[in-house]
mmCIF file of C-alpha atoms in Angstrom:
data_model
loop_
_atom_site.group_PDB
_atom_site.id
_atom_site.type_symbol
_atom_site.label_atom_id
_atom_site.label_comp_id
_atom_site.label_asym_id
_atom_site.label_seq_id
_atom_site.Cartn_x
_atom_site.Cartn_y
_atom_site.Cartn_z
ATOM 1 C CA MET A 1 -17.531 56.065 -33.855
ATOM 2 C CA HIS A 2 -17.150 52.645 -32.228
ATOM 3 C CA SER A 3 -20.053 50.260 -31.844
ATOM 4 C CA ILE A 4 -21.214 49.191 -28.461
ATOM 5 C CA TYR A 5 -19.561 45.733 -28.877
ATOM 6 C CA ALA A 6 -16.065 47.350 -29.371
ATOM 7 C CA ARG A 7 -16.544 49.374 -26.324
ATOM 8 C CA VAL A 8 -17.529 46.530 -24.155
ATOM 9 C CA ASN A 9 -14.585 44.471 -25.655
ATOM 10 C CA SER A 10 -12.005 47.089 -24.922
ATOM 11 C CA ILE A 11 -13.524 47.768 -21.288
ATOM 12 C CA SER A 12 -13.481 43.823 -20.502
ATOM 13 C CA ALA A 13 -9.934 43.549 -22.023
ATOM 14 C CA PHE A 14 -8.656 46.321 -19.865
ATOM 15 C CA TRP A 15 -10.239 45.008 -16.640
ATOM 16 C CA SER A 16 -9.112 41.456 -17.295
ATOM 17 C CA THR A 17 -5.502 42.756 -18.013
ATOM 18 C CA CYS A 18 -5.653 44.622 -14.619
ATOM 19 C CA VAL A 19 -6.955 41.488 -12.755
ATOM 20 C CA MET A 20 -4.187 39.202 -14.196
ATOM 21 C CA CYS A 21 -1.491 41.878 -13.468
ATOM 22 C CA LEU A 22 -2.787 41.998 -9.813
ATOM 23 C CA LEU A 23 -2.852 38.146 -9.491
ATOM 24 C CA GLY A 24 0.656 38.087 -10.925
ATOM 25 C CA ALA A 25 1.729 40.610 -8.373
ATOM 26 C CA VAL A 26 0.108 38.487 -5.564
ATOM 27 C CA ALA A 27 1.823 35.256 -6.700
ATOM 28 C CA LEU A 28 5.329 37.073 -6.969
ATOM 29 C CA SER A 29 4.939 38.688 -3.539
ATOM 30 C CA SER A 30 4.293 35.527 -1.813
ATOM 31 C CA LEU A 31 7.542 34.057 -3.220
ATOM 32 C CA LEU A 32 9.263 36.671 -0.940
ATOM 33 C CA PHE A 33 7.545 35.226 2.139
ATOM 34 C CA ASN A 34 9.730 32.667 4.031
ATOM 35 C CA ALA A 35 8.631 30.806 6.997
ATOM 36 C CA ASP A 36 10.527 28.122 9.059
ATOM 37 C CA PRO A 37 7.981 26.248 11.286
ATOM 38 C CA LYS A 38 9.415 23.936 13.904
ATOM 39 C CA GLY A 39 8.039 20.967 15.622
ATOM 40 C CA ASN A 40 8.920 17.974 17.669
ATOM 41 C CA LEU A 41 8.341 14.251 16.546
ATOM 42 C CA ASP A 42 8.667 11.240 18.704
ATOM 43 C CA ILE A 43 7.851 7.800 17.634
ATOM 44 C CA VAL A 44 6.423 5.959 20.829
ATOM 45 C CA SER A 45 6.143 2.404 19.331
ATOM 46 C CA LEU A 46 6.254 0.528 16.109
ATOM 47 C CA LYS A 47 4.712 -2.884 15.883
ATOM 48 C CA VAL A 48 4.652 -5.343 13.056
ATOM 49 C CA PHE A 49 2.144 -8.290 12.689
ATOM 50 C CA HIS A 50 1.330 -10.922 10.369
ATOM 51 C CA SER A 51 -1.890 -10.403 8.430
ATOM 52 C CA LYS A 52 -4.086 -11.661 5.495
ATOM 53 C CA THR A 53 -4.363 -9.445 2.640
ATOM 54 C CA ARG A 54 -7.959 -8.114 1.809
ATOM 55 C CA ARG A 55 -7.843 -8.797 -1.746
ATOM 56 C CA TYR A 56 -6.102 -12.084 -1.675
ATOM 57 C CA PRO A 57 -7.111 -13.830 1.461
ATOM 58 C CA PHE A 58 -4.693 -16.744 1.199
ATOM 59 C CA ARG A 59 -1.744 -14.324 0.790
ATOM 60 C CA ASN A 60 0.123 -13.283 4.020
ATOM 61 C CA GLU A 61 1.725 -9.911 4.516
ATOM 62 C CA GLU A 62 3.254 -7.933 7.309
ATOM 63 C CA VAL A 63 1.450 -4.713 8.527
ATOM 64 C CA GLY A 64 3.211 -2.064 10.538
ATOM 65 C CA PHE A 65 1.371 0.029 13.279
ATOM 66 C CA VAL A 66 3.043 3.357 14.365
ATOM 67 C CA LYS A 67 2.187 5.215 17.693
ATOM 68 C CA PHE A 68 3.407 8.788 17.834
ATOM 69 C CA ASN A 69 3.566 12.080 19.584
ATOM 70 C CA LEU A 70 3.646 15.143 17.515
ATOM 71 C CA SER A 71 3.802 18.850 18.308
ATOM 72 C CA ALA A 72 4.262 21.657 15.797
ATOM 73 C CA ASP A 73 3.409 25.214 15.453
ATOM 74 C CA LEU A 74 2.623 25.984 11.697
ATOM 75 C CA THR A 75 1.262 29.416 12.212
ATOM 76 C CA PRO A 76 4.203 31.106 10.568
ATOM 77 C CA LEU A 77 3.149 29.502 7.367
ATOM 78 C CA PHE A 78 -0.151 31.374 7.243
ATOM 79 C CA ASN A 79 -0.207 34.685 5.455
ATOM 80 C CA TRP A 80 -2.885 36.609 3.400
ATOM 81 C CA ASN A 81 -2.217 34.261 0.499
ATOM 82 C CA THR A 82 -2.474 30.881 2.256
ATOM 83 C CA LYS A 83 -5.556 29.008 1.491
ATOM 84 C CA GLN A 84 -4.761 25.821 3.445
ATOM 85 C CA LEU A 85 -1.911 23.554 4.606
ATOM 86 C CA PHE A 86 -1.694 19.768 4.008
ATOM 87 C CA VAL A 87 0.279 18.346 6.722
ATOM 88 C CA TYR A 88 1.523 14.726 6.721
ATOM 89 C CA LEU A 89 3.778 12.222 8.471
ATOM 90 C CA GLU A 90 5.785 10.119 6.335
ATOM 91 C CA ALA A 91 8.024 7.099 6.886
ATOM 92 C CA GLU A 92 11.103 6.652 4.606
ATOM 93 C CA TYR A 93 12.821 3.398 4.386
ATOM 94 C CA THR A 94 14.693 1.168 2.069
ATOM 95 C CA ASN A 95 13.189 -2.386 1.427
ATOM 96 C CA ALA A 96 15.072 -5.714 1.103
ATOM 97 C CA GLN A 97 15.610 -5.083 -2.792
ATOM 98 C CA GLY A 98 17.253 -1.766 -2.260
ATOM 99 C CA ILE A 99 14.229 0.312 -3.207
ATOM 100 C CA ASN A 100 13.553 3.545 -1.392
ATOM 101 C CA ASN A 101 9.968 3.867 -0.178
ATOM 102 C CA THR A 102 7.975 6.757 1.243
ATOM 103 C CA VAL A 103 4.788 5.997 3.013
ATOM 104 C CA VAL A 104 2.294 8.442 4.366
ATOM 105 C CA VAL A 105 1.299 7.373 7.970
ATOM 106 C CA TRP A 106 -0.904 10.236 8.986
ATOM 107 C CA ASP A 107 -2.264 13.516 7.501
ATOM 108 C CA ARG A 108 -4.330 16.411 8.250
ATOM 109 C CA ILE A 109 -5.728 19.587 6.264
ATOM 110 C CA VAL A 110 -5.469 22.792 8.010
ATOM 111 C CA ARG A 111 -7.707 25.433 6.953
ATOM 112 C CA ARG A 112 -7.395 28.206 9.612
ATOM 113 C CA LYS A 113 -4.492 29.895 11.297
ATOM 114 C CA GLU A 114 -6.031 29.110 14.827
ATOM 115 C CA ASP A 115 -5.857 25.419 14.052
ATOM 116 C CA ALA A 116 -2.084 25.520 12.826
ATOM 117 C CA THR A 117 -0.896 24.450 16.266
ATOM 118 C CA ILE A 118 -0.731 20.762 16.090
ATOM 119 C CA ASP A 119 -0.399 18.573 19.237
ATOM 120 C CA VAL A 120 -1.178 15.034 18.477
ATOM 121 C CA VAL A 121 -0.758 11.917 20.616
ATOM 122 C CA GLN A 122 -2.202 9.021 18.672
ATOM 123 C CA LYS A 123 -1.647 5.936 16.472
ATOM 124 C CA ASP A 124 -1.378 5.962 12.705
ATOM 125 C CA LYS A 125 -4.118 6.852 10.453
ATOM 126 C CA TYR A 126 -2.715 4.552 7.672
ATOM 127 C CA ARG A 127 -0.981 1.305 7.955
ATOM 128 C CA LEU A 128 2.529 0.598 6.965
ATOM 129 C CA ARG A 129 2.617 -1.993 4.182
ATOM 130 C CA ASP A 130 5.396 -2.940 1.853
ATOM 131 C CA LEU A 131 4.844 -4.142 -1.823
ATOM 132 C CA SER A 132 7.030 -7.195 -0.980
ATOM 133 C CA GLY A 133 4.782 -8.158 1.875
ATOM 134 C CA SER A 134 7.426 -8.255 4.374
ATOM 135 C CA PHE A 135 9.525 -5.876 6.707
ATOM 136 C CA SER A 136 11.994 -8.738 7.473
ATOM 137 C CA ASN A 137 15.062 -7.246 5.802
ATOM 138 C CA VAL A 138 14.169 -3.653 6.249
ATOM 139 C CA LEU A 139 16.646 -2.046 8.742
ATOM 140 C CA SER A 140 15.036 1.228 9.832
ATOM 141 C CA ALA A 141 12.754 3.977 8.927
ATOM 142 C CA GLN A 142 13.079 7.887 9.197
ATOM 143 C CA TYR A 143 9.908 9.647 10.088
ATOM 144 C CA SER A 144 9.342 13.294 9.090
ATOM 145 C CA LEU A 145 6.427 15.805 9.292
ATOM 146 C CA LYS A 146 5.979 17.526 6.034
ATOM 147 C CA TYR A 147 3.780 20.197 4.838
ATOM 148 C CA ASN A 148 2.301 21.617 1.658
ATOM 149 C CA VAL A 149 1.168 25.216 1.377
ATOM 150 C CA MET A 150 -1.759 25.758 -0.961
ATOM 151 C CA PRO A 151 -2.131 29.366 -1.839
ATOM 152 C CA TYR A 152 -4.991 31.282 -3.270
ATOM 153 C CA VAL A 153 -2.645 32.250 -6.225
ATOM 154 C CA GLY A 154 0.661 31.067 -7.073
ATOM 155 C CA VAL A 155 2.862 27.998 -6.801
ATOM 156 C CA LEU A 156 2.541 25.330 -4.150
ATOM 157 C CA SER A 157 5.466 25.260 -1.646
ATOM 158 C CA TYR A 158 6.661 22.245 0.133
ATOM 159 C CA GLY A 159 8.649 21.925 3.468
ATOM 160 C CA GLU A 160 9.653 19.865 6.484
ATOM 161 C CA ALA A 161 8.702 20.878 10.125
ATOM 162 C CA ALA A 162 10.069 17.965 12.146
ATOM 163 C CA ARG A 163 12.160 14.937 11.821
ATOM 164 C CA THR A 164 13.063 12.007 14.194
ATOM 165 C CA VAL A 165 16.624 12.221 15.450
ATOM 166 C CA GLU A 166 17.458 8.603 14.777
ATOM 167 C CA PRO A 167 16.143 6.217 12.411
ATOM 168 C CA ILE A 168 13.540 3.780 14.065
ATOM 169 C CA ASP A 169 14.238 -0.113 13.500
ATOM 170 C CA PHE A 170 11.544 -2.326 12.393
ATOM 171 C CA PRO A 171 10.836 -5.164 15.085
ATOM 172 C CA GLU A 172 10.212 -8.895 14.199
ATOM 173 C CA ALA A 173 6.706 -9.567 13.139
ATOM 174 C CA ARG A 174 4.339 -10.912 15.692
ATOM 175 C CA ASP A 175 1.443 -13.365 15.157
ATOM 176 C CA ALA A 176 -1.392 -11.700 17.052
ATOM 177 C CA VAL A 177 -2.385 -8.065 17.468
ATOM 178 C CA SER A 178 -2.129 -6.934 20.959
#
């Protein structure tokens, strides 16, 4: 006859194996789910200004401000395994040294399917800054709306919902913010 500890061990091993198999099936079934959300992105204005840095007050840098119109329907991304979406607008450009940069300008966390229709008319949440401190030799930037689907169980998936049709040129830097 088995002891009580052996019986509890076999029952808990059986249930944990069942739960792991169920979670594996959930993760594999969400890989079969494909959604292609669509959206529109329009950059209204891009302004660059001279500014002092916060950390080093005697050093000058250029700071970019972006105003944009964004509309996207991300409801197809929600299914039974979607916990939340991380949605972000990013600017991609090549600086004067030839280094490709990707800067997040705006972001939002969407936790419910009812909030997955995004219609935003606003300015950036985060300013554009380059490590070199200047946008003078940067030709243009391509803006895109990207998302990250965070499931309850399984792998994270990434995608793109909208992109600007043409790259947006950086203007010359101004002295005063207006």
